[in-house]
Coordinates of C-alpha atoms in Angstrom, one line a residue:
Chain A
X226 CA -47.9 2.1 7.2
X227 CA -46.4 -0.6 6.2
X228 CA -43.7 -1.7 8.5
X229 CA -42.6 -4.6 7.8
X230 CA -42.6 -6.6 11.3
X231 CA -39.4 -9.9 13.0
X232 CA -39.9 -12.9 11.2
X233 CA -40.3 -15.7 14.0
X234 CA -38.0 -16.8 16.4
X235 CA -38.9 -19.6 18.2
X236 CA -35.5 -19.7 19.6
X237 CA -36.0 -18.2 23.0
X238 CA -33.4 -16.8 22.6
X239 CA -32.7 -12.9 24.7
X240 CA -31.1 -11.6 21.8
X241 CA -34.9 -12.7 19.7
X242 CA -36.7 -11.5 22.8
X243 CA -35.1 -8.0 22.7
X244 CA -35.8 -7.5 19.3
X245 CA -39.3 -8.0 19.6
X246 CA -39.5 -5.8 23.0
X247 CA -37.8 -3.2 20.9
X248 CA -39.5 -3.5 17.6
X249 CA -42.5 -2.8 19.6
X250 CA -41.4 0.2 21.1
X251 CA -40.7 1.6 18.0
X252 CA -43.8 1.3 17.1
X253 CA -45.2 3.1 20.5
X254 CA -43.3 6.3 19.4
X255 CA -44.6 6.0 15.6
X256 CA -47.7 6.0 17.8
X257 CA -47.1 9.5 19.0
X258 CA -47.0 10.6 15.2
X259 CA -48.9 10.9 12.6
X260 CA -46.6 10.5 9.5
X261 CA -43.7 8.9 9.2
X262 CA -41.6 9.6 7.3
X263 CA -39.4 7.2 4.4
X264 CA -36.1 7.3 2.7
X265 CA -35.1 4.5 0.3
X266 CA -30.9 4.6 -0.7
X267 CA -29.1 2.2 -3.1
X268 CA -26.2 0.9 -1.3
X269 CA -24.1 -1.8 -2.3
X270 CA -25.4 -4.3 -0.2
X271 CA -29.8 -3.6 -1.8
X272 CA -31.7 -1.2 -1.6
X273 CA -31.1 0.3 2.1
X274 CA -35.1 1.9 3.1
X275 CA -35.5 4.3 6.3
X276 CA -38.1 5.0 8.2
X277 CA -38.3 7.2 11.2
X278 CA -40.9 7.5 14.2
X279 CA -39.6 11.5 14.0
X280 CA -39.2 14.0 11.4
X281 CA -36.3 15.4 13.6
X282 CA -34.6 12.3 13.2
X283 CA -34.5 11.8 9.3
X284 CA -31.3 14.9 8.0
X285 CA -29.5 13.7 10.8
X286 CA -28.8 10.1 9.0
X287 CA -29.7 11.0 5.6
X288 CA -27.3 13.8 4.4
X289 CA -24.6 11.2 4.8
X290 CA -26.7 8.9 2.5
X291 CA -28.2 11.3 -0.2
X292 CA -25.9 10.4 -3.1
X293 CA -27.6 7.7 -3.5
X294 CA -30.9 8.1 -2.3
X295 CA -34.2 6.3 -4.5
X296 CA -37.2 6.8 -5.0
X297 CA -39.4 6.0 -1.7
X298 CA -41.2 3.1 -2.2
X299 CA -38.5 1.2 -3.8
X300 CA -38.6 -2.4 -2.5
X301 CA -36.2 -2.9 0.3
X302 CA -33.2 -5.2 1.4
X303 CA -32.9 -4.0 3.8
X304 CA -35.3 -1.6 6.4
X305 CA -33.9 0.7 9.8
X306 CA -36.5 1.2 12.2
X307 CA -35.2 5.0 13.4
X308 CA -36.2 6.7 16.2
X309 CA -35.4 8.5 19.5
X310 CA -36.4 7.7 23.0
X311 CA -36.2 11.6 24.2
X312 CA -39.7 10.2 25.9
X313 CA -38.7 7.5 27.6
X314 CA -42.1 6.3 27.0
X315 CA -41.1 4.8 24.4
X316 CA -37.0 4.3 25.0
X317 CA -35.4 1.1 24.9
X318 CA -37.1 -2.4 27.2
X319 CA -34.4 -2.7 30.8
X320 CA -31.7 -4.4 29.3
X321 CA -31.4 -7.9 29.8
X322 CA -27.6 -8.3 30.1
X323 CA -24.8 -8.1 32.8
X324 CA -21.9 -5.8 32.9
X325 CA -19.8 -8.9 31.8
X326 CA -21.3 -9.6 28.8
X327 CA -20.6 -5.7 27.6
X328 CA -17.4 -6.6 25.3
X329 CA -14.9 -4.0 23.5
X330 CA -16.7 -0.2 22.7
X331 CA -20.1 -2.4 23.8
X332 CA -20.2 -4.7 21.1
X333 CA -22.9 -7.1 23.0
X334 CA -20.8 -9.9 21.6
X335 CA -23.1 -12.5 24.9
X336 CA -26.4 -11.5 21.7
X337 CA -24.6 -11.4 18.6
X338 CA -24.8 -14.1 16.8
X339 CA -25.5 -15.7 13.4
X340 CA -29.4 -14.3 13.2
X341 CA -29.3 -10.8 15.9
X342 CA -26.3 -8.5 15.9
X343 CA -26.7 -5.9 18.8
X344 CA -24.3 -2.2 19.6
X345 CA -24.3 -0.5 23.1
X346 CA -22.2 2.9 22.2
X347 CA -22.4 4.9 25.8
X348 CA -20.6 7.4 23.9
X349 CA -23.5 8.9 21.9
X350 CA -26.2 6.7 23.3
X351 CA -27.2 5.3 20.4
X352 CA -28.1 1.5 19.9
X353 CA -27.8 -0.7 16.9
X354 CA -29.6 -3.4 16.2
X355 CA -29.9 -6.2 13.6
X356 CA -31.9 -9.3 12.7
X357 CA -30.5 -10.5 9.3
X358 CA -32.9 -12.9 8.5
X359 CA -35.9 -10.3 8.8
X360 CA -34.5 -8.0 7.2
X361 CA -34.5 -5.3 10.1
X362 CA -33.1 -3.6 11.8
X363 CA -33.5 -1.4 14.9
X364 CA -31.7 1.7 15.6
X365 CA -32.2 4.8 18.5
X366 CA -31.1 7.6 19.8
X367 CA -30.9 8.6 23.3
X368 CA -31.3 12.2 23.0
X369 CA -30.9 13.1 18.9
X370 CA -30.4 17.2 20.3
X371 CA -27.0 15.6 21.3
X372 CA -26.3 13.3 17.7
X373 CA -22.1 14.2 17.9
X374 CA -21.1 14.6 14.1
X375 CA -19.6 11.8 14.0
X376 CA -22.8 9.6 13.7
X377 CA -23.8 12.1 11.7
X378 CA -20.8 11.6 8.7
X379 CA -21.2 8.1 9.3
X380 CA -24.6 7.2 10.5
X381 CA -26.2 3.6 10.8
X382 CA -22.1 1.9 10.6
X383 CA -22.4 -0.6 12.4
X384 CA -25.3 -2.3 11.0
X385 CA -24.5 -0.9 7.5
X386 CA -20.9 -3.2 8.4
X387 CA -23.4 -6.0 9.7
X388 CA -25.6 -5.6 6.3
X389 CA -22.0 -7.1 4.1
X390 CA -20.8 -10.1 6.2
X391 CA -22.8 -12.7 4.4
X392 CA -22.4 -10.6 0.4
X393 CA -18.6 -10.5 -1.2
X394 CA -18.4 -6.8 0.3
X395 CA -16.3 -5.7 3.3
X396 CA -16.5 -1.9 4.9
X397 CA -13.3 -0.3 5.4
X398 CA -11.8 2.3 7.2
X399 CA -10.0 4.7 4.1
X400 CA -10.9 7.1 2.2
X401 CA -11.0 6.8 -1.9
X402 CA -10.6 8.6 -4.8
X403 CA -10.3 8.1 -8.5
X404 CA -11.1 9.0 -12.1
X405 CA -11.9 7.6 -15.2
X406 CA -14.1 5.0 -13.1
X407 CA -10.6 4.3 -12.1
X408 CA -9.4 4.5 -8.2
X409 CA -6.8 4.1 -5.0
X410 CA -8.1 3.8 -2.0
X411 CA -6.2 5.0 1.0
X412 CA -5.6 3.5 4.2
X413 CA -4.0 3.9 8.3
X414 CA -4.3 5.3 10.6
X415 CA -5.8 8.5 11.9
X416 CA -3.4 11.2 11.1
X417 CA -1.9 9.7 8.8
X418 CA -2.8 12.2 5.7
X419 CA -6.1 10.7 4.1
X420 CA -8.5 13.0 4.3
X421 CA -6.0 15.3 3.4
X422 CA -4.7 13.3 0.3
X423 CA -8.6 12.8 -0.6
X424 CA -9.3 17.0 -0.5
X425 CA -6.6 17.4 -1.9
X426 CA -6.7 15.3 -5.1
X427 CA -10.8 16.2 -5.4
X428 CA -9.9 20.2 -4.9
X429 CA -7.6 19.1 -8.4
X430 CA -10.8 17.9 -10.4
X431 CA -10.4 13.6 -8.8
X432 CA -13.1 11.8 -8.2
X433 CA -14.8 11.6 -4.7
X434 CA -15.7 7.6 -2.9
X435 CA -15.6 8.4 0.9
X436 CA -12.3 9.6 3.5
X437 CA -13.4 8.0 6.4
X438 CA -15.4 4.8 5.6
X439 CA -16.2 2.5 1.4
X440 CA -17.0 -0.6 1.1
X441 CA -14.5 -2.8 -1.2
X442 CA -15.9 -5.6 -2.8
X443 CA -14.0 -8.8 -2.0
X444 CA -14.6 -11.0 -4.9
X445 CA -14.3 -11.2 -8.7
X446 CA -12.8 -7.3 -10.0
X447 CA -11.7 -5.5 -6.9
X448 CA -14.2 -2.9 -6.5
X449 CA -14.7 0.3 -4.3
X450 CA -17.7 2.2 -3.5
X451 CA -18.4 5.3 -1.4
X452 CA -20.9 4.9 1.3
X453 CA -21.3 8.5 2.5
X454 CA -20.3 11.6 0.7
X455 CA -19.1 13.2 3.6
X456 CA -15.3 14.9 3.9
X457 CA -14.3 15.4 8.2
X458 CA -12.0 18.1 7.8
X459 CA -9.5 20.6 10.1
X460 CA -10.0 23.4 9.9
X461 CA -7.3 24.3 8.0
X462 CA -8.4 21.9 5.5
X463 CA -11.7 23.8 5.7
X464 CA -9.8 26.8 4.4
X465 CA -8.5 25.3 1.8
X466 CA -12.1 23.0 0.4
X467 CA -13.8 27.0 1.4
X468 CA -11.9 28.9 -1.3
X469 CA -13.4 26.3 -3.4
X470 CA -16.8 25.7 -3.2
X471 CA -18.6 29.2 -0.3
X472 CA -21.8 26.2 0.2
X473 CA -20.5 24.4 2.0
X474 CA -22.7 23.1 4.3
X475 CA -21.3 21.7 7.6
X476 CA -22.7 19.4 10.4
X477 CA -20.8 21.6 13.3
X478 CA -18.8 24.5 13.0
X479 CA -15.4 25.1 11.8
X480 CA -14.3 26.3 15.9
X481 CA -14.9 22.4 16.7
X482 CA -12.1 19.7 15.8
X483 CA -13.3 18.3 12.9
X484 CA -15.6 19.7 10.3
X485 CA -18.6 17.8 8.3
X486 CA -19.5 19.2 5.1
X487 CA -21.6 16.3 2.6
X488 CA -19.7 17.5 -0.8
X489 CA -23.5 15.6 -2.1
X490 CA -24.8 19.3 -2.1
X491 CA -22.2 21.3 -2.8
X492 CA -19.9 19.2 -5.4
X493 CA -22.7 16.2 -6.1
X494 CA -20.8 16.0 -9.6
X495 CA -18.2 14.8 -7.9
X496 CA -19.1 12.4 -5.2
X497 CA -19.1 8.7 -7.2
X498 CA -21.0 5.3 -6.5
X499 CA -18.2 3.1 -7.0
X500 CA -15.3 2.4 -9.4
X501 CA -12.9 0.3 -10.5
X502 CA -10.0 0.0 -7.4
X503 CA -5.8 -0.3 -9.4
X504 CA -4.1 0.5 -5.6
X505 CA -3.9 0.6 -2.9
X506 CA -2.5 3.5 -0.6
X507 CA -1.3 4.0 2.8
X508 CA 0.0 8.1 3.1
X509 CA 2.4 8.7 5.6
X510 CA 2.8 12.6 6.2
X511 CA 6.4 13.7 5.9
X512 CA 8.9 17.3 5.6
X513 CA 10.3 15.8 2.9
X514 CA 10.8 18.4 -0.2
X515 CA 9.0 16.1 -2.9
X516 CA 6.6 13.5 -2.2
X517 CA 7.6 10.1 -3.4
X518 CA 5.3 6.9 -3.9
X519 CA 7.1 3.5 -3.1
X520 CA 5.6 0.0 -4.3
X521 CA 5.2 -2.4 -0.8
X522 CA 4.1 -5.6 0.1
X523 CA 0.3 -6.0 0.1
X524 CA 1.3 -7.3 4.1
X525 CA 2.1 -3.4 4.4
X526 CA -1.4 -2.9 3.2
X527 CA -3.2 -4.9 5.3
X528 CA -1.6 -3.9 8.3
X529 CA -2.0 -0.6 7.5
X530 CA -6.2 -1.2 7.6
X531 CA -6.9 -4.0 9.6
X532 CA -6.5 -2.6 12.8
X533 CA -8.5 0.0 12.0
X534 CA -11.6 -1.4 10.4
X535 CA -11.9 -4.3 12.6
X536 CA -11.0 -2.0 16.0
X537 CA -13.9 0.1 15.0
X538 CA -15.8 -2.2 13.7
X539 CA -17.2 -5.3 15.6
X540 CA -19.1 -8.4 15.0
X541 CA -18.0 -10.9 12.2
X542 CA -13.5 -9.8 12.7
X543 CA -12.5 -12.8 11.3
X544 CA -14.9 -12.9 8.5
X545 CA -13.5 -9.0 7.5
X546 CA -9.3 -10.1 8.5
X547 CA -9.8 -12.6 5.7
X548 CA -11.9 -10.4 3.5
X549 CA -9.1 -7.6 3.9
X550 CA -6.3 -10.1 3.4
X551 CA -8.3 -11.0 -0.6
X552 CA -8.5 -6.9 -0.8
X553 CA -4.7 -6.1 0.1
X554 CA -3.8 -9.3 -2.3
X555 CA -5.9 -7.7 -5.3
X556 CA -4.3 -4.9 -6.4
X557 CA -0.4 -3.3 -5.8
X558 CA 0.2 -1.3 -2.8
X559 CA 2.1 2.0 -1.9
X560 CA 3.2 3.9 0.4
X561 CA 3.4 7.7 0.0
X562 CA 5.5 9.6 1.4
X563 CA 3.5 12.9 1.4
X564 CA 6.2 16.0 1.3
X565 CA 5.7 20.0 1.4
X566 CA 4.9 19.8 -2.6
X567 CA 1.5 18.2 -1.7
X568 CA -0.3 19.6 -4.3
X569 CA 1.7 17.2 -6.5
X570 CA 0.4 14.6 -4.7
X571 CA -2.6 14.4 -7.2
X572 CA -0.7 14.1 -10.4
X573 CA 1.6 10.8 -8.0
X574 CA -2.5 9.3 -7.7
X575 CA -3.4 9.9 -10.7
X576 CA -0.1 8.3 -12.2
X577 CA -0.8 5.4 -10.6
X578 CA -4.6 4.9 -12.0
X579 CA -3.6 5.5 -15.2
X580 CA -0.5 3.7 -15.7
X581 CA -1.4 0.1 -13.5
X582 CA -1.9 -2.4 -15.9
X583 CA -5.6 -4.1 -15.5
X584 CA -5.9 -6.5 -12.3
Chain B
X238 CA 6.8 -33.0 25.9
X239 CA 5.5 -29.3 25.8
X240 CA 4.0 -27.5 23.3
X241 CA 2.3 -24.7 22.9
X242 CA -2.1 -23.4 21.2
X243 CA -3.0 -20.3 20.1
X244 CA -5.3 -18.2 22.5
X245 CA -8.7 -18.0 20.8
X246 CA -11.0 -15.6 22.2
X247 CA -9.7 -12.5 21.3
X248 CA -6.7 -12.8 18.7
X249 CA -7.6 -13.3 14.7
X250 CA -4.7 -13.4 12.8
X251 CA -3.9 -13.4 8.5
X252 CA -0.9 -14.7 6.9
X253 CA -0.2 -12.6 3.4
X254 CA 2.8 -12.7 1.8
X255 CA 4.7 -15.4 3.7
X256 CA 4.5 -13.3 7.4
X257 CA 1.4 -12.9 9.5
X258 CA -0.7 -10.2 10.9
X259 CA -2.5 -10.6 14.8
X260 CA -4.9 -8.7 16.0
X261 CA -6.2 -8.2 20.0
X262 CA -9.4 -7.3 19.8
X263 CA -9.5 -6.9 23.6
X264 CA -6.6 -4.2 24.5
X265 CA -6.0 -3.3 20.5
X266 CA -2.5 -4.2 20.4
X267 CA -1.5 -5.7 16.5
X268 CA 1.4 -7.3 15.2
X269 CA 3.5 -8.6 12.3
X270 CA 5.3 -11.0 12.4
X271 CA 8.4 -11.2 9.6
X272 CA 8.7 -15.0 7.9
X273 CA 10.4 -16.9 9.8
X274 CA 8.7 -16.1 12.9
X275 CA 5.3 -17.3 10.7
X276 CA 6.6 -20.5 10.1
X277 CA 6.8 -21.5 13.9
X278 CA 3.6 -19.6 14.5
X279 CA 2.2 -22.2 11.9
X280 CA 4.3 -24.6 14.0
X281 CA 1.9 -24.2 16.8
X282 CA -0.9 -23.8 15.2
X283 CA -0.1 -27.9 14.0
X284 CA 0.9 -28.6 17.5
X285 CA 4.7 -29.5 16.8
X286 CA 5.9 -29.5 20.4
X287 CA 8.4 -27.4 21.8
X288 CA 11.2 -30.5 21.1
X289 CA 10.8 -31.0 17.2
X290 CA 10.5 -27.3 16.4
X291 CA 13.9 -27.0 15.6
X292 CA 13.4 -30.2 12.7
X293 CA 10.6 -28.1 12.1
X294 CA 11.5 -25.2 11.5
X295 CA 14.8 -26.6 9.9
X296 CA 12.5 -27.6 7.4
X297 CA 12.0 -24.0 5.8
X298 CA 15.1 -22.6 7.0
X299 CA 18.8 -23.2 6.4
X300 CA 20.0 -23.3 10.4
X301 CA 21.9 -25.7 12.8
X302 CA 18.9 -27.3 14.7
X303 CA 21.5 -26.3 17.7
X304 CA 21.3 -23.3 17.3
X305 CA 17.9 -22.5 17.3
X306 CA 16.9 -23.7 20.2
X307 CA 17.7 -19.9 22.8
X308 CA 16.4 -17.8 19.5
X309 CA 12.9 -20.2 19.8
X310 CA 12.9 -20.3 23.3
X311 CA 13.2 -16.3 23.3
X312 CA 10.7 -16.3 20.7
X313 CA 8.0 -18.3 22.4
X314 CA 8.3 -16.6 25.5
X315 CA 8.3 -13.0 23.8
X316 CA 4.2 -14.7 22.3
X317 CA 3.3 -15.6 26.1
X318 CA 4.4 -12.7 26.9
X319 CA 1.8 -10.9 24.8
X320 CA -1.0 -13.5 25.7
X321 CA -0.6 -14.4 22.2
X322 CA 0.1 -18.5 22.9
X323 CA -0.2 -20.5 26.1
X324 CA 1.6 -24.2 27.0
X325 CA -1.1 -27.2 26.6
X326 CA -0.2 -30.8 26.6
X327 CA 0.5 -32.6 23.1
X328 CA -2.4 -34.3 21.9
X329 CA -1.3 -36.1 19.3
X330 CA 2.7 -37.6 18.2
X331 CA 4.5 -35.7 15.2
X332 CA 7.4 -37.3 13.8
X333 CA 9.8 -34.9 11.5
X334 CA 9.7 -37.1 9.3
X335 CA 6.7 -36.2 8.2
X336 CA 7.6 -31.9 8.2
X337 CA 7.9 -31.9 3.8
X338 CA 10.8 -31.3 2.5
X339 CA 11.3 -28.0 0.5
X340 CA 14.2 -25.5 -0.8
X341 CA 15.9 -23.6 2.5
X342 CA 15.7 -20.0 2.3
X343 CA 18.3 -18.3 4.5
X344 CA 18.4 -18.0 8.1
X345 CA 16.2 -14.7 9.8
X346 CA 15.5 -14.4 12.9
X347 CA 11.8 -14.5 13.9
X348 CA 11.1 -11.4 14.8
X349 CA 7.8 -9.9 16.1
X350 CA 7.0 -6.5 16.0
X351 CA 4.5 -4.2 18.0
X352 CA 2.2 -2.1 17.7
X353 CA -0.2 -0.1 20.3
X354 CA -0.8 3.0 18.2
X355 CA -4.4 1.7 17.7
X356 CA -5.1 1.1 22.1
X357 CA -7.1 4.7 21.5
X358 CA -9.8 3.1 19.5
X359 CA -10.8 0.8 22.0
X360 CA -13.8 2.3 24.5
X361 CA -12.3 1.7 28.0
X362 CA -15.2 -0.3 29.8
X363 CA -16.5 2.2 32.6
X364 CA -20.1 0.7 32.7
X365 CA -21.2 -0.5 35.4
X366 CA -25.1 0.3 35.6
X367 CA -27.7 0.2 33.7
X368 CA -30.6 2.6 34.4
X369 CA -35.1 1.7 34.3
X370 CA -34.7 3.1 31.0
X371 CA -32.4 -0.2 29.8
X372 CA -29.4 2.2 28.8
X373 CA -26.6 1.7 30.3
X374 CA -24.7 4.2 32.5
X375 CA -21.4 5.1 33.4
X376 CA -19.5 4.6 36.7

């Protein structure tokens, strides 16, 4: 199989050495198997190619991206080599960094520079590395049988985020729904009602581009692009959606805090690649009898989306914050007080989409 | 004379609608500075000494410089308490005559709104060991 190799790096940096050593570990893991499945996806950033040393990893890391699948062998802008090191022979090389070099969320800032980005996630024992100049990334799991549901729902999110750093794109923590190739971005802290609102709109017949992370264009005409076709639902919300479609496939059981649904499998016609952004909405669950939309300053939208985005996606925080500032200033922003009449919310949102002037 | 500087590492900010959103990447705390507070933030950015800040502020807001000393000191103390600024020596001489004249706005006190609801997004850093396979282990 034709595998890309890292471009030479004569800097002698620890990051370069560690990347090269880890790449050799991936090759070692590949040698244990006779076939290395691949998938290609048309992402907003370019063509993404995933290569797996073990076939067991493939469904875990590709189901959420399946709505963007391309023919195998499509020339790729970024290739991600994926393996797990259940067999410790091909685990990661011994880490050269010390405890005090690990940043918050274990972003290894010491080994992140213009070319390399690296992050350890101790909670799910995953390691992500990007060599931007080579167009090559590495993703290693300690044990794929213990992959957490959120990694399957939003796979490779650190690598995909770093991939946007030199483009007019920005990953955003938010949900996006729309109609007729136009839509809104919903932002706010966890529990603000983004997922519930997105689900309600989906059930009413609107289109869907994501409920946790989406990609925003940050130049020219504002656009929202879907990354993952997953929805993370509470048991109550899952019950609502089950009435809509009984073919739902969940990653984990409904007795978990959240169930993950692959919407591409059940309602593929509703999962959109992208749409023009008409407004940013800040939902808030209330006990008011009537739901209400109110125009708010752009700074409110920036405050709603920036902290959860930059704190959950380490790397290039100042650049991300600047891009989010552009985004918040590019379209009208509304607060949405979700009242007891929540079935009326899709009409409210549709009114915003269809009646706002072109941006 | 006394000046202040913005704390660098881990503090990012973005201006919008004459206000400023500040995020502390180390603690997960974030802030929104109202327009008068954002104006003072710019003074700090420009290394305006404390003694000249009333004049700087009055170039933008309709107020008596003598009435500003206490609210300014209180606000600057608040920024220091949040580890957003720190005192530093004055490096460049700044003259009030260099402050651009503009239509002055009605006075509002500077306000720093603090939000701590994102701190749980940051993992505590319990790592103390790295095992032989390279995986960090929690203590």
